[in-house]
Tab-separated table of C-alpha atoms in Angstrom:
chain	number	residue	atom	x	y	z
A	1	MET	CA	-60.329	3.964	26.439
A	2	ARG	CA	-57.392	2.395	24.570
A	3	ASP	CA	-55.306	3.793	27.093
A	4	TYR	CA	-57.390	2.598	30.094
A	5	PHE	CA	-56.907	-0.789	28.983
A	6	LEU	CA	-53.131	-0.523	28.189
A	7	ARG	CA	-52.456	0.597	31.587
A	8	ARG	CA	-54.859	-2.208	33.529
A	9	ILE	CA	-52.502	-4.653	31.034
A	10	LEU	CA	-49.076	-2.932	32.216
A	11	LEU	CA	-49.898	-3.346	35.801
A	12	ILE	CA	-51.080	-6.494	35.513
A	13	PRO	CA	-47.543	-7.629	36.206
A	14	PRO	CA	-46.246	-5.449	39.132
A	15	THR	CA	-49.618	-7.043	40.553
A	16	LEU	CA	-48.478	-10.503	40.202
A	17	ILE	CA	-45.433	-9.822	41.068
A	18	GLY	CA	-46.710	-7.958	44.502
A	19	VAL	CA	-49.011	-11.053	45.254
A	20	THR	CA	-46.834	-13.396	44.945
A	21	MET	CA	-43.842	-11.850	46.878
A	22	ILE	CA	-46.501	-11.625	49.861
A	23	VAL	CA	-47.129	-15.132	50.102
A	24	PHE	CA	-43.910	-16.456	49.453
A	25	ALA	CA	-42.546	-14.980	52.141
A	26	ILE	CA	-45.341	-16.251	54.058
A	27	THR	CA	-44.446	-19.576	53.290
A	28	ARG	CA	-41.082	-19.051	54.224
A	29	PHE	CA	-42.155	-17.814	57.617
A	30	VAL	CA	-45.156	-20.246	58.770
A	31	PRO	CA	-43.592	-23.507	60.659
A	32	GLY	CA	-44.243	-26.731	59.607
A	33	GLY	CA	-43.043	-26.374	56.273
A	34	PRO	CA	-41.169	-29.220	54.173
A	35	PHE	CA	-38.354	-28.824	55.964
A	36	GLU	CA	-39.323	-29.342	59.307
A	37	ARG	CA	-42.025	-32.397	58.066
A	38	MET	CA	-39.076	-34.167	56.648
A	39	MET	CA	-36.908	-33.582	59.758
A	40	MET	CA	-39.451	-34.608	61.906
A	41	THR	CA	-40.003	-38.235	59.292
A	42	ALA	CA	-36.137	-38.081	59.437
A	43	GLN	CA	-36.233	-38.292	63.449
A	44	MET	CA	-38.906	-40.643	63.548
A	45	ALA	CA	-37.495	-42.890	61.264
A	46	ALA	CA	-34.148	-42.735	63.231
A	47	ALA	CA	-35.965	-43.326	66.537
A	48	GLU	CA	-37.479	-46.470	64.978
A	49	GLY	CA	-34.356	-47.450	63.575
A	50	GLY	CA	-32.144	-47.219	66.684
A	51	GLY	CA	-30.005	-43.717	65.400
A	52	GLY	CA	-28.630	-42.314	62.208
A	53	GLY	CA	-26.025	-43.828	59.888
A	54	GLY	CA	-23.598	-42.215	57.724
A	55	GLY	CA	-22.133	-38.924	59.355
A	56	ALA	CA	-25.054	-38.462	61.844
A	57	SER	CA	-24.212	-37.684	65.945
A	58	ARG	CA	-25.222	-40.574	67.975
A	59	GLY	CA	-28.987	-39.784	68.448
A	60	ALA	CA	-29.379	-37.323	65.797
A	61	ALA	CA	-30.892	-38.880	62.586
A	62	LEU	CA	-29.268	-36.398	59.930
A	63	SER	CA	-25.777	-35.161	60.010
A	64	GLU	CA	-25.028	-31.573	59.537
A	65	GLU	CA	-24.077	-32.048	55.817
A	66	GLN	CA	-27.111	-33.677	54.964
A	67	ILE	CA	-29.247	-30.673	56.797
A	68	GLU	CA	-27.653	-28.502	54.697
A	69	ASN	CA	-28.265	-30.437	51.661
A	70	MET	CA	-31.364	-30.964	52.671
A	71	LYS	CA	-32.046	-26.775	53.281
A	72	ALA	CA	-30.232	-26.345	49.401
A	73	TYR	CA	-32.978	-28.740	48.252
A	74	PHE	CA	-35.814	-26.619	49.303
A	75	GLY	CA	-33.998	-23.178	48.697
A	76	LEU	CA	-34.141	-22.448	52.419
A	77	ASP	CA	-30.257	-21.539	52.642
A	78	LYS	CA	-30.688	-18.614	51.054
A	79	PRO	CA	-32.728	-15.284	52.148
A	80	TRP	CA	-35.882	-15.318	51.251
A	81	TYR	CA	-35.955	-12.770	48.510
A	82	VAL	CA	-33.176	-13.877	46.969
A	83	ALA	CA	-34.843	-17.009	46.993
A	84	TYR	CA	-38.023	-15.247	45.542
A	85	VAL	CA	-35.984	-13.462	42.876
A	86	HIS	CA	-34.782	-16.882	42.044
A	87	TRP	CA	-38.147	-18.536	41.730
A	88	LEU	CA	-39.258	-15.423	39.824
A	89	GLY	CA	-36.425	-16.226	37.349
A	90	LYS	CA	-37.425	-20.037	36.543
A	91	VAL	CA	-41.432	-18.247	36.274
A	92	VAL	CA	-40.158	-15.718	33.545
A	93	GLN	CA	-38.544	-19.167	31.696
A	94	GLY	CA	-42.155	-21.013	31.975
A	95	ASP	CA	-40.650	-22.943	34.880
A	96	LEU	CA	-43.220	-23.197	38.271
A	97	GLY	CA	-40.667	-25.833	40.047
A	98	THR	CA	-40.825	-29.304	41.109
A	99	SER	CA	-43.620	-30.419	43.518
A	100	ASN	CA	-42.238	-31.484	47.193
A	101	ILE	CA	-44.307	-34.139	47.659
A	102	TYR	CA	-44.943	-35.765	43.721
A	103	ASN	CA	-41.305	-34.381	42.493
A	104	ASP	CA	-43.474	-33.876	39.379
A	105	SER	CA	-43.326	-30.561	37.213
A	106	VAL	CA	-45.868	-28.260	38.922
A	107	TRP	CA	-47.051	-26.559	35.440
A	108	SER	CA	-47.597	-30.345	34.244
A	109	MET	CA	-49.668	-31.176	37.222
A	110	ILE	CA	-51.615	-27.842	37.094
A	111	ALA	CA	-52.163	-27.696	33.525
A	112	GLU	CA	-53.689	-31.648	34.103
A	113	ARG	CA	-56.127	-30.047	36.143
A	114	LEU	CA	-56.625	-27.158	34.144
A	115	LYS	CA	-59.077	-28.724	31.648
A	116	VAL	CA	-60.849	-30.077	34.425
A	117	SER	CA	-61.685	-26.556	35.974
A	118	PHE	CA	-62.306	-25.044	32.711
A	119	PHE	CA	-64.650	-27.532	31.505
A	120	TYR	CA	-66.924	-27.130	34.698
A	121	GLY	CA	-66.187	-23.183	35.127
A	122	GLY	CA	-66.783	-22.493	31.493
A	123	LEU	CA	-70.300	-24.508	31.944
A	124	THR	CA	-70.985	-22.888	34.625
A	125	LEU	CA	-70.590	-19.570	33.212
A	126	ILE	CA	-72.548	-20.730	30.178
A	127	ILE	CA	-75.655	-21.917	32.181
A	128	THR	CA	-76.004	-19.427	34.667
A	129	TYR	CA	-75.616	-16.531	32.380
A	130	GLY	CA	-77.702	-18.678	29.769
A	131	VAL	CA	-80.345	-19.243	31.939
A	132	CYS	CA	-80.607	-16.644	34.503
A	133	VAL	CA	-80.519	-13.358	32.783
A	134	PRO	CA	-83.287	-14.369	30.605
A	135	LEU	CA	-85.564	-15.988	33.507
A	136	GLY	CA	-84.309	-12.426	35.686
A	137	VAL	CA	-86.030	-10.357	32.561
A	138	VAL	CA	-89.009	-12.610	32.599
A	139	LYS	CA	-89.449	-12.613	36.325
A	140	ALA	CA	-89.492	-8.839	36.340
A	141	ILE	CA	-91.604	-8.483	33.730
A	142	LYS	CA	-94.163	-10.456	35.027
A	143	HIS	CA	-93.320	-9.403	38.906
A	144	MET	CA	-95.936	-10.692	42.111
A	145	SER	CA	-96.880	-13.292	39.176
A	146	PHE	CA	-98.022	-17.102	39.670
A	147	THR	CA	-94.636	-17.423	37.407
A	148	ASP	CA	-92.658	-14.662	39.145
A	149	ASN	CA	-93.465	-16.584	42.740
A	150	ILE	CA	-93.109	-20.024	41.904
A	151	THR	CA	-89.801	-19.406	40.264
A	152	SER	CA	-88.216	-17.499	43.204
A	153	ILE	CA	-89.453	-20.241	45.871
A	154	VAL	CA	-87.661	-22.391	43.520
A	155	ILE	CA	-84.171	-20.374	43.435
A	156	PHE	CA	-84.478	-19.386	47.535
A	157	SER	CA	-84.633	-23.232	47.653
A	158	GLY	CA	-81.438	-23.396	46.122
A	159	TYR	CA	-80.127	-20.425	47.483
A	160	ALA	CA	-80.445	-21.762	50.939
A	161	VAL	CA	-78.889	-25.186	50.615
A	162	PRO	CA	-74.753	-24.872	50.512
A	163	GLY	CA	-73.243	-26.591	47.259
A	164	TYR	CA	-70.997	-29.082	49.294
A	165	VAL	CA	-74.293	-30.319	51.497
A	166	LEU	CA	-75.963	-30.501	48.003
A	167	GLY	CA	-73.184	-32.664	47.077
A	168	SER	CA	-73.396	-34.511	50.297
A	169	LEU	CA	-76.565	-35.725	49.465
A	170	LEU	CA	-76.113	-36.480	45.853
A	171	VAL	CA	-73.700	-38.788	46.272
A	172	VAL	CA	-75.983	-40.382	48.518
A	173	TYR	CA	-79.353	-40.745	47.115
A	174	PRO	CA	-79.269	-40.581	42.973
A	175	ALA	CA	-75.237	-41.847	42.579
A	176	ALA	CA	-75.148	-44.616	45.511
A	177	ARG	CA	-78.652	-45.645	46.255
A	178	TRP	CA	-80.484	-45.009	43.166
A	179	GLU	CA	-77.380	-45.473	40.730
A	180	TRP	CA	-78.601	-42.608	38.583
A	181	PHE	CA	-74.911	-41.279	38.242
A	182	PRO	CA	-71.552	-42.039	39.020
A	183	MET	CA	-70.469	-41.286	42.491
A	184	ASP	CA	-66.897	-40.016	41.414
A	185	GLY	CA	-64.451	-38.997	38.822
A	186	PHE	CA	-64.338	-36.448	35.769
A	187	VAL	CA	-64.553	-39.547	33.309
A	188	SER	CA	-64.867	-43.814	33.322
A	189	TYR	CA	-61.667	-45.501	33.166
A	190	ASP	CA	-62.406	-47.290	29.763
A	191	PHE	CA	-63.010	-43.471	28.400
A	192	GLU	CA	-60.147	-43.231	25.921
A	193	TYR	CA	-61.911	-46.564	24.534
A	194	MET	CA	-65.347	-45.308	23.757
A	195	THR	CA	-66.255	-43.895	20.556
A	196	PHE	CA	-66.801	-39.792	20.063
A	197	TRP	CA	-70.273	-40.242	21.229
A	198	GLU	CA	-69.760	-42.142	24.154
A	199	GLN	CA	-67.161	-40.236	25.461
A	200	VAL	CA	-69.523	-37.019	25.465
A	201	LYS	CA	-72.192	-39.098	27.042
A	202	ASP	CA	-69.842	-40.194	29.659
A	203	LEU	CA	-68.648	-36.647	30.353
A	204	PHE	CA	-72.115	-35.497	30.805
A	205	HIS	CA	-73.238	-38.518	32.691
A	206	HIS	CA	-70.087	-37.765	34.647
A	207	ALA	CA	-71.082	-33.944	35.093
A	208	VAL	CA	-74.748	-33.495	36.412
A	209	LEU	CA	-74.462	-33.748	39.999
A	210	PRO	CA	-71.317	-31.807	40.372
A	211	LEU	CA	-72.773	-29.086	38.169
A	212	SER	CA	-75.789	-29.030	39.994
A	213	CYS	CA	-74.022	-28.058	42.757
A	214	TYR	CA	-71.651	-25.514	40.936
A	215	LEU	CA	-74.875	-24.171	39.895
A	216	ILE	CA	-77.024	-23.382	42.720
A	217	GLY	CA	-75.957	-20.626	44.347
A	218	SER	CA	-75.097	-18.534	41.372
A	219	PHE	CA	-78.645	-18.782	40.161
A	220	ALA	CA	-80.312	-17.178	42.621
A	221	PHE	CA	-77.993	-14.101	43.172
A	222	VAL	CA	-77.500	-13.565	39.422
A	223	THR	CA	-81.088	-14.109	38.693
A	224	LEU	CA	-82.364	-12.052	41.332
A	225	LEU	CA	-79.638	-8.921	40.569
A	226	MET	CA	-81.092	-9.140	37.094
A	227	LYS	CA	-84.314	-8.457	38.450
A	228	ASN	CA	-83.692	-5.738	40.898
A	229	HIS	CA	-82.142	-3.678	38.576
A	230	LEU	CA	-84.550	-4.258	35.211
A	231	LEU	CA	-87.303	-3.356	38.134
A	232	GLU	CA	-85.450	-0.260	39.077
A	233	ASN	CA	-85.240	1.439	35.749
A	234	LEU	CA	-88.578	-0.003	34.814
A	235	ALA	CA	-89.462	2.254	37.304
A	236	ALA	CA	-87.370	5.235	36.254
A	237	ASP	CA	-88.664	8.429	34.581
A	238	TYR	CA	-86.335	8.003	31.239
A	239	VAL	CA	-88.946	4.240	30.840
A	240	ARG	CA	-92.328	5.885	32.034
A	241	THR	CA	-91.895	9.187	29.660
A	242	ALA	CA	-90.600	6.599	26.477
A	243	VAL	CA	-93.861	4.761	27.411
A	244	ALA	CA	-95.977	8.048	27.295
A	245	LYS	CA	-94.180	8.789	24.426
A	246	GLY	CA	-96.435	5.843	22.762
A	247	VAL	CA	-93.018	3.577	23.092
A	248	SER	CA	-94.508	0.205	23.089
A	249	PHE	CA	-93.711	-1.710	26.749
A	250	LYS	CA	-91.870	-4.180	24.931
A	251	ARG	CA	-89.778	-2.007	23.525
A	252	ALA	CA	-88.935	0.476	26.297
A	253	VAL	CA	-87.922	-2.812	28.335
A	254	PHE	CA	-85.407	-4.044	25.655
A	255	LYS	CA	-84.466	-1.153	23.963
A	256	HIS	CA	-84.337	1.360	27.089
A	257	ALA	CA	-84.276	-0.365	30.423
A	258	LEU	CA	-82.192	-4.060	29.373
A	259	ARG	CA	-78.902	-2.433	28.658
A	260	ASN	CA	-78.638	-0.236	31.967
A	261	SER	CA	-79.969	-3.592	33.762
A	262	LEU	CA	-76.943	-5.681	32.272
A	263	ILE	CA	-74.494	-3.077	33.985
A	264	PRO	CA	-74.069	-5.198	37.321
A	265	ILE	CA	-74.418	-8.054	35.856
A	266	ALA	CA	-71.142	-6.890	33.590
A	267	THR	CA	-69.403	-5.665	36.716
A	268	ASN	CA	-69.851	-9.052	38.624
A	269	PHE	CA	-68.832	-11.068	36.004
A	270	GLY	CA	-64.831	-10.499	36.645
A	271	GLN	CA	-65.442	-12.126	40.061
A	272	ASN	CA	-67.798	-15.026	38.974
A	273	PHE	CA	-64.940	-16.068	36.481
A	274	THR	CA	-62.172	-16.042	39.091
A	275	ILE	CA	-64.394	-18.291	40.820
A	276	PHE	CA	-65.673	-20.420	38.458
A	277	VAL	CA	-62.441	-21.547	37.027
A	278	THR	CA	-60.809	-22.106	40.293
A	279	GLY	CA	-63.540	-24.252	41.397
A	280	SER	CA	-64.411	-25.721	44.477
A	281	PHE	CA	-62.419	-27.841	46.511
A	282	LEU	CA	-65.215	-29.013	48.784
A	283	ILE	CA	-67.380	-29.954	45.689
A	284	GLU	CA	-64.246	-31.280	44.081
A	285	SER	CA	-63.332	-33.670	47.170
A	286	ILE	CA	-66.644	-34.369	47.452
A	287	PHE	CA	-66.843	-35.719	43.673
A	288	ASP	CA	-63.346	-36.747	43.660
A	289	ILE	CA	-62.335	-34.243	40.765
A	290	ASP	CA	-59.070	-33.482	39.952
A	291	GLY	CA	-59.487	-29.972	39.653
A	292	LEU	CA	-57.550	-26.673	40.409
A	293	GLY	CA	-59.602	-26.126	43.737
A	294	LEU	CA	-58.375	-29.151	45.115
A	295	LEU	CA	-54.777	-29.185	44.334
A	296	GLY	CA	-54.544	-25.900	45.643
A	297	TYR	CA	-56.243	-27.522	48.919
A	298	THR	CA	-54.409	-30.395	49.169
A	299	SER	CA	-51.151	-28.865	48.503
A	300	THR	CA	-51.409	-26.107	51.358
A	301	LEU	CA	-52.489	-28.804	53.825
A	302	GLU	CA	-49.596	-30.856	52.315
A	303	ARG	CA	-47.137	-27.713	52.824
A	304	ASP	CA	-46.313	-28.213	48.799
A	305	TYR	CA	-45.189	-24.892	48.538
A	306	PRO	CA	-44.330	-24.994	45.143
A	307	ILE	CA	-48.040	-26.132	43.872
A	308	VAL	CA	-49.107	-23.237	46.309
A	309	MET	CA	-46.923	-20.605	44.600
A	310	GLY	CA	-47.771	-21.856	41.161
A	311	VAL	CA	-51.784	-22.157	41.740
A	312	LEU	CA	-51.890	-18.947	43.644
A	313	LEU	CA	-49.945	-17.704	40.223
A	314	ILE	CA	-53.034	-19.231	38.168
A	315	SER	CA	-55.469	-17.825	40.022
A	316	SER	CA	-54.287	-13.877	40.073
A	317	VAL	CA	-53.869	-14.067	36.329
A	318	PHE	CA	-57.841	-15.520	36.360
A	319	MET	CA	-59.008	-13.029	38.871
A	320	LEU	CA	-56.644	-9.825	36.734
A	321	VAL	CA	-58.075	-11.181	33.641
A	322	GLY	CA	-61.517	-11.688	34.983
A	323	ASN	CA	-61.826	-8.122	36.385
A	324	LEU	CA	-60.353	-6.933	33.109
A	325	VAL	CA	-62.681	-8.086	30.958
A	326	GLY	CA	-65.568	-7.070	33.064
A	327	ASP	CA	-64.803	-3.590	32.953
A	328	ALA	CA	-64.954	-4.262	29.002
A	329	LEU	CA	-68.421	-5.503	29.298
A	330	VAL	CA	-69.381	-2.811	31.621
A	331	ALA	CA	-68.119	-0.192	28.640
A	332	LEU	CA	-70.020	-1.911	26.209
A	333	ALA	CA	-72.997	-2.272	28.381
A	334	ASP	CA	-73.173	1.608	29.296
A	335	PRO	CA	-71.534	3.819	26.572
A	336	ARG	CA	-71.976	6.709	29.214
A	337	VAL	CA	-68.517	4.798	30.474
A	338	ARG	CA	-65.321	6.320	28.683
A	339	PHE	CA	-62.301	4.924	31.253
A	340	LYS	CA	-59.622	7.591	31.084
């Protein structure tokens, strides 16, 4: 098993190179990039100002020299594979480049938003697995009971409402009209002047509504996944044999069936880890939260390719690490699994 995980870790760098190379090549050939946008802006400015100055020809916004300098600034004066190697060399040194729009370090912009994404992603993971796994066990043990039916109604009602729709409702009623919670932001403007406990209270006061939107969809999936697989194992021959030999039902559930039922939960952990940490740009847009998801979305719309590549790289690392953690959890849950 050690050799398996060692191979998986060694495969991470070539996988990242493959993913980033494909996306980097796409960004070079997709029309409407930063160079075209700047050219259009310059032409519009020249048209409004009655023509370009300096070395520009009559009717043209920029001179040939200015255009070549602009291509060099965006790295478009070299073939895409040469530019990719240049970008990769900077990434190896810890430099993700500079934003074309904000003229700021890409790494500092991502690092600033990662703490927000980690906060919501970590809380979502803890609450989802801390509540849904026990709830799925209870629903399986009390299958078709009053508790099972009531929780199913609540869970399916929540699952039917997309997170961004719930967010729109929460912003209008509990936040705007009833003023129970803040409408937007990660913390208050005077956050740094508060005491420690006031900061904790302010942080969670802002987090209640966005967290509700993050949790609503994952709650149903994880709970029902746990319940269905535990029901399947409780009906298996090995559990019925254990009960027939005198093992108590409680011991049969928690000693035998539960561990096997955790295998699908562990398998999906890696995927959920990536989704939770990278965040949802729709929920972040509704509550005006500067997270990683919103940064990736806005940078894609603005064709800010250095940020797009930086967010892609970070998201890919999370995905690969999450899958690795998922494999480790599967091996822990099922001792029969021996990766080779």
